[in-house]
JSON list of C-alpha atoms in Angstrom, two decimals:
[
{"chain": "M", "resi": 219, "resn": "UNK", "atom": "CA", "xyz": [75.91, 98.69, 116.20]},
{"chain": "M", "resi": 220, "resn": "UNK", "atom": "CA", "xyz": [79.06, 96.60, 115.99]},
{"chain": "M", "resi": 221, "resn": "UNK", "atom": "CA", "xyz": [81.95, 97.93, 113.95]},
{"chain": "M", "resi": 222, "resn": "UNK", "atom": "CA", "xyz": [83.77, 95.36, 111.87]},
{"chain": "M", "resi": 223, "resn": "UNK", "atom": "CA", "xyz": [87.31, 96.52, 111.27]},
{"chain": "M", "resi": 224, "resn": "UNK", "atom": "CA", "xyz": [89.80, 94.81, 109.00]},
{"chain": "M", "resi": 225, "resn": "UNK", "atom": "CA", "xyz": [93.21, 94.52, 110.72]},
{"chain": "M", "resi": 226, "resn": "UNK", "atom": "CA", "xyz": [91.84, 95.61, 114.09]},
{"chain": "M", "resi": 227, "resn": "UNK", "atom": "CA", "xyz": [95.09, 95.43, 116.00]},
{"chain": "M", "resi": 228, "resn": "UNK", "atom": "CA", "xyz": [98.06, 97.70, 116.48]},
{"chain": "M", "resi": 229, "resn": "UNK", "atom": "CA", "xyz": [101.01, 97.15, 114.21]},
{"chain": "M", "resi": 230, "resn": "UNK", "atom": "CA", "xyz": [103.16, 94.10, 114.95]},
{"chain": "M", "resi": 231, "resn": "UNK", "atom": "CA", "xyz": [106.51, 94.45, 116.74]},
{"chain": "M", "resi": 232, "resn": "UNK", "atom": "CA", "xyz": [108.30, 95.02, 113.42]},
{"chain": "M", "resi": 233, "resn": "UNK", "atom": "CA", "xyz": [105.72, 97.04, 111.48]},
{"chain": "M", "resi": 234, "resn": "UNK", "atom": "CA", "xyz": [106.36, 98.25, 107.94]},
{"chain": "M", "resi": 235, "resn": "UNK", "atom": "CA", "xyz": [107.65, 101.79, 107.55]},
{"chain": "M", "resi": 236, "resn": "UNK", "atom": "CA", "xyz": [104.94, 104.00, 106.08]},
{"chain": "M", "resi": 237, "resn": "UNK", "atom": "CA", "xyz": [105.85, 105.74, 102.83]},
{"chain": "M", "resi": 238, "resn": "UNK", "atom": "CA", "xyz": [105.56, 109.52, 102.54]},
{"chain": "M", "resi": 239, "resn": "UNK", "atom": "CA", "xyz": [102.11, 109.18, 100.95]},
{"chain": "M", "resi": 240, "resn": "UNK", "atom": "CA", "xyz": [100.99, 106.78, 103.68]},
{"chain": "M", "resi": 241, "resn": "UNK", "atom": "CA", "xyz": [102.24, 109.18, 106.37]},
{"chain": "M", "resi": 242, "resn": "UNK", "atom": "CA", "xyz": [100.21, 111.98, 104.78]},
{"chain": "M", "resi": 243, "resn": "UNK", "atom": "CA", "xyz": [97.07, 109.84, 105.10]},
{"chain": "M", "resi": 244, "resn": "UNK", "atom": "CA", "xyz": [97.95, 108.85, 108.66]},
{"chain": "M", "resi": 245, "resn": "UNK", "atom": "CA", "xyz": [98.36, 112.55, 109.58]},
{"chain": "M", "resi": 246, "resn": "UNK", "atom": "CA", "xyz": [94.86, 113.24, 108.23]},
{"chain": "M", "resi": 247, "resn": "UNK", "atom": "CA", "xyz": [93.43, 110.41, 110.34]},
{"chain": "M", "resi": 248, "resn": "UNK", "atom": "CA", "xyz": [95.39, 111.38, 113.48]},
{"chain": "M", "resi": 249, "resn": "UNK", "atom": "CA", "xyz": [94.24, 114.99, 113.22]},
{"chain": "M", "resi": 250, "resn": "UNK", "atom": "CA", "xyz": [90.64, 114.45, 112.13]},
{"chain": "M", "resi": 251, "resn": "UNK", "atom": "CA", "xyz": [89.75, 110.98, 113.35]},
{"chain": "M", "resi": 252, "resn": "UNK", "atom": "CA", "xyz": [88.18, 108.13, 111.37]},
{"chain": "M", "resi": 253, "resn": "UNK", "atom": "CA", "xyz": [87.19, 109.14, 107.84]},
{"chain": "M", "resi": 254, "resn": "UNK", "atom": "CA", "xyz": [85.95, 107.96, 104.46]},
{"chain": "M", "resi": 255, "resn": "UNK", "atom": "CA", "xyz": [88.13, 107.98, 101.36]},
{"chain": "M", "resi": 256, "resn": "UNK", "atom": "CA", "xyz": [86.43, 111.18, 100.16]},
{"chain": "M", "resi": 257, "resn": "UNK", "atom": "CA", "xyz": [87.03, 112.94, 103.50]},
{"chain": "M", "resi": 258, "resn": "UNK", "atom": "CA", "xyz": [90.68, 111.86, 103.47]},
{"chain": "M", "resi": 259, "resn": "UNK", "atom": "CA", "xyz": [91.00, 112.97, 99.84]},
{"chain": "M", "resi": 260, "resn": "UNK", "atom": "CA", "xyz": [89.53, 116.39, 100.67]},
{"chain": "M", "resi": 261, "resn": "UNK", "atom": "CA", "xyz": [92.11, 116.89, 103.45]},
{"chain": "M", "resi": 262, "resn": "UNK", "atom": "CA", "xyz": [95.00, 115.68, 101.27]},
{"chain": "M", "resi": 263, "resn": "UNK", "atom": "CA", "xyz": [93.99, 118.05, 98.47]},
{"chain": "M", "resi": 264, "resn": "UNK", "atom": "CA", "xyz": [94.48, 121.01, 100.81]},
{"chain": "M", "resi": 265, "resn": "UNK", "atom": "CA", "xyz": [98.23, 120.58, 100.38]},
{"chain": "M", "resi": 266, "resn": "UNK", "atom": "CA", "xyz": [98.77, 118.33, 97.36]},
{"chain": "M", "resi": 267, "resn": "UNK", "atom": "CA", "xyz": [96.35, 117.32, 94.63]},
{"chain": "M", "resi": 268, "resn": "UNK", "atom": "CA", "xyz": [95.63, 113.61, 94.82]},
{"chain": "M", "resi": 269, "resn": "UNK", "atom": "CA", "xyz": [93.24, 111.51, 92.76]},
{"chain": "M", "resi": 270, "resn": "UNK", "atom": "CA", "xyz": [90.46, 109.45, 94.32]},
{"chain": "M", "resi": 271, "resn": "UNK", "atom": "CA", "xyz": [91.78, 106.16, 92.95]},
{"chain": "M", "resi": 272, "resn": "UNK", "atom": "CA", "xyz": [95.28, 106.96, 94.23]},
{"chain": "M", "resi": 273, "resn": "UNK", "atom": "CA", "xyz": [93.98, 107.63, 97.73]},
{"chain": "M", "resi": 274, "resn": "UNK", "atom": "CA", "xyz": [91.81, 104.50, 97.64]},
{"chain": "M", "resi": 275, "resn": "UNK", "atom": "CA", "xyz": [94.70, 102.31, 96.46]},
{"chain": "M", "resi": 276, "resn": "UNK", "atom": "CA", "xyz": [96.98, 103.70, 99.17]},
{"chain": "M", "resi": 277, "resn": "UNK", "atom": "CA", "xyz": [94.33, 102.96, 101.81]},
{"chain": "M", "resi": 278, "resn": "UNK", "atom": "CA", "xyz": [93.92, 99.40, 100.49]},
{"chain": "M", "resi": 279, "resn": "UNK", "atom": "CA", "xyz": [97.68, 98.86, 100.70]},
{"chain": "M", "resi": 280, "resn": "UNK", "atom": "CA", "xyz": [97.78, 100.44, 104.16]},
{"chain": "M", "resi": 281, "resn": "UNK", "atom": "CA", "xyz": [95.01, 98.08, 105.31]},
{"chain": "M", "resi": 282, "resn": "UNK", "atom": "CA", "xyz": [97.00, 95.08, 104.05]},
{"chain": "M", "resi": 283, "resn": "UNK", "atom": "CA", "xyz": [100.13, 96.37, 105.80]},
{"chain": "M", "resi": 284, "resn": "UNK", "atom": "CA", "xyz": [98.23, 96.88, 109.06]},
{"chain": "M", "resi": 285, "resn": "UNK", "atom": "CA", "xyz": [98.72, 100.66, 109.12]},
{"chain": "M", "resi": 286, "resn": "UNK", "atom": "CA", "xyz": [94.98, 101.40, 109.04]},
{"chain": "M", "resi": 287, "resn": "UNK", "atom": "CA", "xyz": [91.77, 99.59, 109.88]},
{"chain": "M", "resi": 288, "resn": "UNK", "atom": "CA", "xyz": [88.73, 99.60, 107.62]},
{"chain": "M", "resi": 289, "resn": "UNK", "atom": "CA", "xyz": [85.17, 99.46, 108.97]},
{"chain": "M", "resi": 290, "resn": "UNK", "atom": "CA", "xyz": [83.32, 97.31, 106.44]},
{"chain": "M", "resi": 291, "resn": "UNK", "atom": "CA", "xyz": [80.00, 97.39, 108.32]},
{"chain": "M", "resi": 292, "resn": "UNK", "atom": "CA", "xyz": [79.08, 100.82, 106.91]},
{"chain": "M", "resi": 293, "resn": "UNK", "atom": "CA", "xyz": [78.98, 102.44, 103.49]},
{"chain": "M", "resi": 294, "resn": "UNK", "atom": "CA", "xyz": [81.02, 104.32, 102.60]},
{"chain": "M", "resi": 295, "resn": "UNK", "atom": "CA", "xyz": [83.75, 102.43, 104.46]},
{"chain": "M", "resi": 296, "resn": "UNK", "atom": "CA", "xyz": [85.54, 104.29, 107.23]},
{"chain": "M", "resi": 297, "resn": "UNK", "atom": "CA", "xyz": [89.28, 104.13, 107.87]},
{"chain": "M", "resi": 298, "resn": "UNK", "atom": "CA", "xyz": [91.15, 104.76, 111.09]},
{"chain": "M", "resi": 299, "resn": "UNK", "atom": "CA", "xyz": [94.83, 104.43, 112.04]},
{"chain": "M", "resi": 300, "resn": "UNK", "atom": "CA", "xyz": [95.88, 101.18, 113.67]},
{"chain": "M", "resi": 301, "resn": "UNK", "atom": "CA", "xyz": [98.29, 102.95, 116.02]},
{"chain": "M", "resi": 302, "resn": "UNK", "atom": "CA", "xyz": [98.59, 106.38, 117.56]},
{"chain": "M", "resi": 303, "resn": "UNK", "atom": "CA", "xyz": [100.78, 109.08, 116.11]},
{"chain": "M", "resi": 304, "resn": "UNK", "atom": "CA", "xyz": [103.16, 108.69, 119.07]},
{"chain": "M", "resi": 305, "resn": "UNK", "atom": "CA", "xyz": [103.48, 104.92, 118.56]},
{"chain": "M", "resi": 306, "resn": "UNK", "atom": "CA", "xyz": [104.23, 105.38, 114.87]},
{"chain": "M", "resi": 307, "resn": "UNK", "atom": "CA", "xyz": [106.72, 108.18, 115.51]},
{"chain": "M", "resi": 308, "resn": "UNK", "atom": "CA", "xyz": [108.54, 106.06, 118.09]},
{"chain": "M", "resi": 309, "resn": "UNK", "atom": "CA", "xyz": [108.73, 103.16, 115.66]},
{"chain": "M", "resi": 310, "resn": "UNK", "atom": "CA", "xyz": [110.11, 105.43, 112.93]},
{"chain": "M", "resi": 311, "resn": "UNK", "atom": "CA", "xyz": [112.67, 107.00, 115.27]},
{"chain": "M", "resi": 312, "resn": "UNK", "atom": "CA", "xyz": [113.71, 103.56, 116.56]},
{"chain": "M", "resi": 313, "resn": "UNK", "atom": "CA", "xyz": [114.20, 102.39, 112.98]},
{"chain": "M", "resi": 314, "resn": "UNK", "atom": "CA", "xyz": [116.15, 105.51, 112.00]},
{"chain": "M", "resi": 315, "resn": "UNK", "atom": "CA", "xyz": [118.24, 105.30, 115.17]},
{"chain": "M", "resi": 316, "resn": "UNK", "atom": "CA", "xyz": [119.42, 101.80, 114.33]},
{"chain": "M", "resi": 317, "resn": "UNK", "atom": "CA", "xyz": [119.67, 102.11, 110.54]},
{"chain": "M", "resi": 318, "resn": "UNK", "atom": "CA", "xyz": [121.36, 105.52, 110.28]},
{"chain": "M", "resi": 319, "resn": "UNK", "atom": "CA", "xyz": [123.00, 106.14, 113.65]},
{"chain": "M", "resi": 320, "resn": "UNK", "atom": "CA", "xyz": [124.14, 102.69, 114.74]},
{"chain": "M", "resi": 321, "resn": "UNK", "atom": "CA", "xyz": [121.92, 102.89, 117.82]},
{"chain": "M", "resi": 322, "resn": "UNK", "atom": "CA", "xyz": [123.61, 106.07, 119.13]},
{"chain": "M", "resi": 323, "resn": "UNK", "atom": "CA", "xyz": [120.98, 108.37, 120.63]},
{"chain": "M", "resi": 324, "resn": "UNK", "atom": "CA", "xyz": [123.67, 111.00, 121.22]},
{"chain": "M", "resi": 325, "resn": "UNK", "atom": "CA", "xyz": [124.57, 111.15, 117.52]},
{"chain": "M", "resi": 326, "resn": "UNK", "atom": "CA", "xyz": [120.91, 111.26, 116.50]},
{"chain": "M", "resi": 327, "resn": "UNK", "atom": "CA", "xyz": [120.17, 114.16, 118.87]},
{"chain": "M", "resi": 328, "resn": "UNK", "atom": "CA", "xyz": [123.30, 116.09, 117.86]},
{"chain": "M", "resi": 329, "resn": "UNK", "atom": "CA", "xyz": [122.40, 115.73, 114.17]},
{"chain": "M", "resi": 330, "resn": "UNK", "atom": "CA", "xyz": [118.83, 116.83, 114.85]},
{"chain": "M", "resi": 331, "resn": "UNK", "atom": "CA", "xyz": [120.03, 119.88, 116.78]},
{"chain": "M", "resi": 332, "resn": "UNK", "atom": "CA", "xyz": [122.53, 120.74, 114.03]},
{"chain": "M", "resi": 333, "resn": "UNK", "atom": "CA", "xyz": [119.76, 120.57, 111.42]},
{"chain": "M", "resi": 334, "resn": "UNK", "atom": "CA", "xyz": [117.37, 123.08, 112.99]},
{"chain": "M", "resi": 335, "resn": "UNK", "atom": "CA", "xyz": [117.81, 125.73, 115.65]},
{"chain": "M", "resi": 336, "resn": "UNK", "atom": "CA", "xyz": [115.79, 124.93, 118.76]},
{"chain": "M", "resi": 337, "resn": "UNK", "atom": "CA", "xyz": [113.90, 127.48, 120.83]},
{"chain": "M", "resi": 338, "resn": "UNK", "atom": "CA", "xyz": [114.88, 128.06, 124.48]},
{"chain": "M", "resi": 339, "resn": "UNK", "atom": "CA", "xyz": [111.67, 126.25, 125.47]},
{"chain": "M", "resi": 340, "resn": "UNK", "atom": "CA", "xyz": [112.54, 123.21, 123.35]},
{"chain": "M", "resi": 341, "resn": "UNK", "atom": "CA", "xyz": [116.06, 123.12, 124.78]},
{"chain": "M", "resi": 342, "resn": "UNK", "atom": "CA", "xyz": [114.71, 123.36, 128.34]},
{"chain": "M", "resi": 343, "resn": "UNK", "atom": "CA", "xyz": [112.30, 120.50, 127.64]},
{"chain": "M", "resi": 344, "resn": "UNK", "atom": "CA", "xyz": [115.16, 118.39, 126.24]},
{"chain": "M", "resi": 345, "resn": "UNK", "atom": "CA", "xyz": [117.31, 119.16, 129.29]},
{"chain": "M", "resi": 346, "resn": "UNK", "atom": "CA", "xyz": [114.47, 118.18, 131.61]},
{"chain": "M", "resi": 347, "resn": "UNK", "atom": "CA", "xyz": [114.00, 114.91, 129.72]},
{"chain": "M", "resi": 348, "resn": "UNK", "atom": "CA", "xyz": [117.73, 114.14, 129.81]},
{"chain": "M", "resi": 349, "resn": "UNK", "atom": "CA", "xyz": [117.79, 114.87, 133.55]},
{"chain": "M", "resi": 350, "resn": "UNK", "atom": "CA", "xyz": [114.91, 112.46, 134.00]},
{"chain": "M", "resi": 351, "resn": "UNK", "atom": "CA", "xyz": [116.73, 109.68, 132.13]},
{"chain": "M", "resi": 352, "resn": "UNK", "atom": "CA", "xyz": [119.96, 110.35, 134.03]},
{"chain": "M", "resi": 353, "resn": "UNK", "atom": "CA", "xyz": [118.13, 110.17, 137.36]},
{"chain": "M", "resi": 354, "resn": "UNK", "atom": "CA", "xyz": [118.39, 113.91, 138.00]},
{"chain": "M", "resi": 355, "resn": "UNK", "atom": "CA", "xyz": [122.21, 113.92, 137.88]},
{"chain": "M", "resi": 356, "resn": "UNK", "atom": "CA", "xyz": [124.00, 116.76, 136.11]}
]
């Protein structure tokens, strides 16, 4: 069986930023895999009540924006994210980095650390990553 997906490519180089509602749907799809509108709605309603038509309209908009792909070869139609969670997170961070922090990774990281206390494990992981980017120099 051949799946026919609408917008069957990853987001373009300058993809649209997902809204909060769109991110909620993307999280459902990243965690649970491809799903129908009803399955997505069920997952969304675990945390915030959402109407069927609202979820459907959001998915239609997300398909047009290239955030999700819709398999039209089956009924009910199945949706899946166009990009991985990591790809989307990187795009959002890149956008935030340039819009809010003038491209300064240092300022972004310092603000993130000031916002929420990090565990010793998180700090060790950050230090390891920084060492990697600095070529192991301290």
